[in-house]
Coordinates of C-alpha atoms in Angstrom, one line a residue:
Chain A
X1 CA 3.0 -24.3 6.2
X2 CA 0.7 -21.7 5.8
X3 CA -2.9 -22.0 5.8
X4 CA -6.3 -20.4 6.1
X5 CA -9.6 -21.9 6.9
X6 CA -13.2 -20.7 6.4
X7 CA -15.0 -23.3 7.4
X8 CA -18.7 -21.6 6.8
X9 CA -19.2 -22.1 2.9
X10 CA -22.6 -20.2 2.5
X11 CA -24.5 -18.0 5.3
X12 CA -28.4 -16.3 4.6
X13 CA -29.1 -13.5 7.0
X14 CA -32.3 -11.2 6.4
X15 CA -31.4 -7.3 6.3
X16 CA -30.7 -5.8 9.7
X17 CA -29.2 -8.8 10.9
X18 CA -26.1 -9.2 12.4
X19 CA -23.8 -11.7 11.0
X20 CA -20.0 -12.9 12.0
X21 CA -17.7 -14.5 9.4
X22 CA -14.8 -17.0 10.7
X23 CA -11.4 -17.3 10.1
X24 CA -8.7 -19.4 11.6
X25 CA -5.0 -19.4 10.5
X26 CA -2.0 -21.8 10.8
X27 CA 1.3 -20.5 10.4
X28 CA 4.4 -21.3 12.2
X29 CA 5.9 -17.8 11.9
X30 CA 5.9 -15.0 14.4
X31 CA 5.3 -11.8 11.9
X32 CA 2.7 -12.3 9.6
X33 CA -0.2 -10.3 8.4
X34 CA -4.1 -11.1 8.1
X35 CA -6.3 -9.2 5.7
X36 CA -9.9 -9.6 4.8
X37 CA -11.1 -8.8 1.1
X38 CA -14.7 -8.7 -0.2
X39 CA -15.3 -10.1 -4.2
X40 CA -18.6 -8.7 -5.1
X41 CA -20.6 -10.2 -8.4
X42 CA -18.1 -8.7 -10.7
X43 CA -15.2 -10.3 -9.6
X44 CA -12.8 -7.7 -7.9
X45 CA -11.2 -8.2 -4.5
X46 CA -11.9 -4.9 -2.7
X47 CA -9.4 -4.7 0.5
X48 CA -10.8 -4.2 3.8
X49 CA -8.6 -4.4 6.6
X50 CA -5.1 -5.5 7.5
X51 CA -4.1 -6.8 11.0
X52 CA -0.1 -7.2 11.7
X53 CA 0.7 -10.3 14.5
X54 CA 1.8 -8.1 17.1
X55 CA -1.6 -5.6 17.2
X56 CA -4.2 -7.3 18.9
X57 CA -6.4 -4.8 18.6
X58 CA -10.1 -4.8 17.5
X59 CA -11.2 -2.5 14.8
X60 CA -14.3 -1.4 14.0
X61 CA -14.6 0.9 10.8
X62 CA -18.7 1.8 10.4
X63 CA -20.6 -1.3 10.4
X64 CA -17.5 -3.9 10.5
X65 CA -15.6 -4.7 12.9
X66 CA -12.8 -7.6 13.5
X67 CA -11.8 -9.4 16.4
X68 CA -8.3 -10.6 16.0
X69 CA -7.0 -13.5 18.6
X70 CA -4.0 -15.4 18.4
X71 CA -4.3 -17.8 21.0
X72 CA -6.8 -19.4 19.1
X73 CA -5.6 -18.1 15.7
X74 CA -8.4 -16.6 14.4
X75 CA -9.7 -13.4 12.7
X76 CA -13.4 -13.0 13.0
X77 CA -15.3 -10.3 10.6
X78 CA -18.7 -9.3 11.9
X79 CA -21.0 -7.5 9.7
X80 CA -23.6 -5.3 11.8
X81 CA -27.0 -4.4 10.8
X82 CA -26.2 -6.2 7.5
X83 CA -27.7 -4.8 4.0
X84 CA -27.8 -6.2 0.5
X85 CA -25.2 -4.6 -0.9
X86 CA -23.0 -6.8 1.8
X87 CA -23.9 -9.7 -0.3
X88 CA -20.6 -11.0 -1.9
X89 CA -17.7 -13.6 -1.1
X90 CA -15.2 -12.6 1.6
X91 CA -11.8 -14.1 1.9
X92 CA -9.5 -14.1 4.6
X93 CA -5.7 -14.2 3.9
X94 CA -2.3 -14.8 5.7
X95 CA 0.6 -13.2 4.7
X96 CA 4.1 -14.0 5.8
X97 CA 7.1 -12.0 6.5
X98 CA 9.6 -12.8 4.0
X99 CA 13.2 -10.8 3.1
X100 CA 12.2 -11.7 -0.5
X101 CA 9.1 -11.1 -1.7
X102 CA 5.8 -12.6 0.1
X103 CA 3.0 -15.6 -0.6
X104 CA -0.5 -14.7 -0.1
X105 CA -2.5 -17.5 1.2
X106 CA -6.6 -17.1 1.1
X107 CA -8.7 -19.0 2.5
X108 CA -11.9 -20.5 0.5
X109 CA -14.1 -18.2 1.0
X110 CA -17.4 -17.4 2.8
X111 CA -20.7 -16.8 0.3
X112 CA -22.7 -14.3 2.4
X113 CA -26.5 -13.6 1.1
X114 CA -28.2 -10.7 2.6
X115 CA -32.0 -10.9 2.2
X116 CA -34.5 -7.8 1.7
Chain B
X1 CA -6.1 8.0 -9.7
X2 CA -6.2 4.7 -11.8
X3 CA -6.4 1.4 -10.2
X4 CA -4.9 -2.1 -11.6
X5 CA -5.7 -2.8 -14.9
X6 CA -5.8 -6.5 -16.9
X7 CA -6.4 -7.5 -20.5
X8 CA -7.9 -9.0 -22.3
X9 CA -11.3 -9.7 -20.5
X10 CA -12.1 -13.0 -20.9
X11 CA -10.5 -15.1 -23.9
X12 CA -10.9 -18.3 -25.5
X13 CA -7.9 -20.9 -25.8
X14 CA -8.2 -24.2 -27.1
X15 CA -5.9 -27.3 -25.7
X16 CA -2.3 -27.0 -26.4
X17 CA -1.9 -23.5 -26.9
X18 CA 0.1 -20.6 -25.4
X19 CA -1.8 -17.6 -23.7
X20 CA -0.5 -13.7 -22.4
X21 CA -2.1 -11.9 -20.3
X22 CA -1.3 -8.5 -18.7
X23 CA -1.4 -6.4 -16.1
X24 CA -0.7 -2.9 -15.6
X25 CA -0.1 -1.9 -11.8
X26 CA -2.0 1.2 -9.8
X27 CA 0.0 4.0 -9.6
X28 CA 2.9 4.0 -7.3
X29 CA 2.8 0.4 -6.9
X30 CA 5.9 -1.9 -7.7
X31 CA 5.2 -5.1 -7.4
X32 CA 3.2 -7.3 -8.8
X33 CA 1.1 -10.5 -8.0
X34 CA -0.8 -13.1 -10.4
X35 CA -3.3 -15.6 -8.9
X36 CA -5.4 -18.1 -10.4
X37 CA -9.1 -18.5 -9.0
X38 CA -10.9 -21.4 -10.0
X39 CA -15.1 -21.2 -9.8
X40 CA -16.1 -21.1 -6.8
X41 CA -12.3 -21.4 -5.1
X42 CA -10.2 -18.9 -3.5
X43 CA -7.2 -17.2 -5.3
X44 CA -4.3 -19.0 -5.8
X45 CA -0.7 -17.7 -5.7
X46 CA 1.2 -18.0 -9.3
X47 CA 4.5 -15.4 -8.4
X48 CA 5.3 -12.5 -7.4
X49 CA 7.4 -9.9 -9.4
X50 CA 9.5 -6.8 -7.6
X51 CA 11.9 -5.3 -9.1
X52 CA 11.5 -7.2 -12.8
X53 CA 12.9 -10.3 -10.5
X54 CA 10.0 -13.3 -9.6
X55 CA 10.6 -12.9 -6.0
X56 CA 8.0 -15.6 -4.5
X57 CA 6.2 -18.4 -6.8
X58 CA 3.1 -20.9 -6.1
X59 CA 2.7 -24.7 -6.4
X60 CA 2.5 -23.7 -10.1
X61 CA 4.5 -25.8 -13.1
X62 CA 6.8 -24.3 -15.2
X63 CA 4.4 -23.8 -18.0
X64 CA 3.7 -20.6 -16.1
X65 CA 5.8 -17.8 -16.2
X66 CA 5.8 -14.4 -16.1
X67 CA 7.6 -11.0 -16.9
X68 CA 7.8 -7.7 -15.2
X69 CA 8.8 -4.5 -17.1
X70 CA 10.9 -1.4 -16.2
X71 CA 7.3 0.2 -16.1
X72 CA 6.4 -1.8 -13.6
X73 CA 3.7 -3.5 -16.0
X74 CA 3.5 -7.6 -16.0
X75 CA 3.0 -10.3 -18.3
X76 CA 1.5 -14.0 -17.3
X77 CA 2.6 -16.3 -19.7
X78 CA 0.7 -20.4 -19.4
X79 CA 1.9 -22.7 -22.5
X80 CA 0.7 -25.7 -23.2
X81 CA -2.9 -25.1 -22.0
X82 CA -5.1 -27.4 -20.3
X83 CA -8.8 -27.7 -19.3
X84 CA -8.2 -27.4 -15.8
X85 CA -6.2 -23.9 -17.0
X86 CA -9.6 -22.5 -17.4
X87 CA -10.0 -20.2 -14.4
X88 CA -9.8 -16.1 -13.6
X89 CA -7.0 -15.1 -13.4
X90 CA -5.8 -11.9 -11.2
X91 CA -3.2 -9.4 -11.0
X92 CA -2.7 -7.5 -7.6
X93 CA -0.3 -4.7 -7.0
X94 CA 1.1 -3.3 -3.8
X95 CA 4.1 -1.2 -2.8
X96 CA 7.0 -3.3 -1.6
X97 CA 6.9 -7.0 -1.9
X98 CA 7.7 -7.7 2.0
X99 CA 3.9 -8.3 2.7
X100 CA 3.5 -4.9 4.7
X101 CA 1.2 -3.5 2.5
X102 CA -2.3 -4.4 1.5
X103 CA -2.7 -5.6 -2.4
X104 CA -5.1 -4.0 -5.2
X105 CA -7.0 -6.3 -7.1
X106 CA -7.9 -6.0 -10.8
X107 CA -11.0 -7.5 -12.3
X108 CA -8.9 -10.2 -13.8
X109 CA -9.3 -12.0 -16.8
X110 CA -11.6 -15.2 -17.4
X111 CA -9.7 -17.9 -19.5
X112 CA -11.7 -20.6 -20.9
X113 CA -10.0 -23.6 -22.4
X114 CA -11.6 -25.2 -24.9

């Protein structure tokens, strides 16, 4: 079965700091597909990034950047030189391959607070 | 370029009763996904609609169901409402139901059951 685990609830940084959000997976299928999405105070999911199983890379767009491993199953987010405007949940979500249709499964969530 | 649009906002149901919402897709999209998000919870897959067909569903009971138009436009549909119904409730869109494709998120709408 699918899952997604975020196991920091809450994190405080001050401004300028730099600031990694976890994400560990379980799934027992080969193609799958890991995305990261951002829910500021007004409640939409903004899409950030997608990551397909069989592209290891990194990616680093500005001030993110993602560090995807399967041997340990995870999909780390780090936010450098954070601002306040970073301040808002981000989920991470699994995805499976499917020849009908496809399941979204996100993860809890991770409440980041960036301090002036 | 318009993105995914819901309505109503936010709506007030009492115990018992039946609710609609909709959901109109951004354009070019196809398919369309509902998710329930509790307070302080991550979303929660309802079903999935691609070619007017529910082509995936959540651990949701049948009281929730859903429609997709020849427009590409969908309908949630939750009868016999409870308190723990009470939740926002999205709509995502993406091109091609085969998970290749990131989804688009509307603000949802916030259901309160009375």
């Amino acid at each position: 079965a699918q899952k997604v685990t975020q196991a920091q609830t809450e994190i405080s940084v001050v401004e300028k700091e730099d600031v990694t959000l976890d994400c560990v997976y379980e799934t027992r299928d080969t193609t799958y597909y890991l995305f990261w999405y951002k829910q500021p105070p007004s409640g939409e999911l903004v899409f950030l990034i997608r990551r397909n199983s069989f592209d290891e890379q990194n990616e680093i767009s500005g001030r993110y950047s993602w560090n995807f491993q399967k041997s340990t199953s995870s999909f780390n987010f780090t936010i450098t030189a954070s601002q306040v405007v970073d301040s808002a949940v981000y989920f991470c979500a699994l995805s499976e391959a499917r020849l009908r249709g496809q399941n979204f499964v996100f993860g809890p969530g991770t409440r980041l607070s960036v301090l002036p | 370029d318009a993105g995914v649009t819901q309505s109503p906002t936010h709506l007030i149901k009492t115990r018992g009763q039946q609710v609609t919402l909709r959901c109109s897709p951004k354009s070019g999209h196809d398919t369309v996904s509902w998710y329930q998000q509790a307070l302080g919870q991550g979303p929660q897959f309802i079903f999935q609609y691609y070619e007017e067909e529910e082509r995936q569903r959540g651990n949701f009971p049948d009281r929730f169901s859903g429609h997709q138009f020849p427009n590409y436009s969908s309908e949630l549909n939750v009868n016999a409402l409870l308190l723990g119904d009470s939740a926002l409730y999205l709509c995502a869109s993406s091109l091609g139901s085969l998970g290749v494709q990131p989804q688009h998120f509307g603000d949802g709408t916030r259901l309160s059951i009375l």
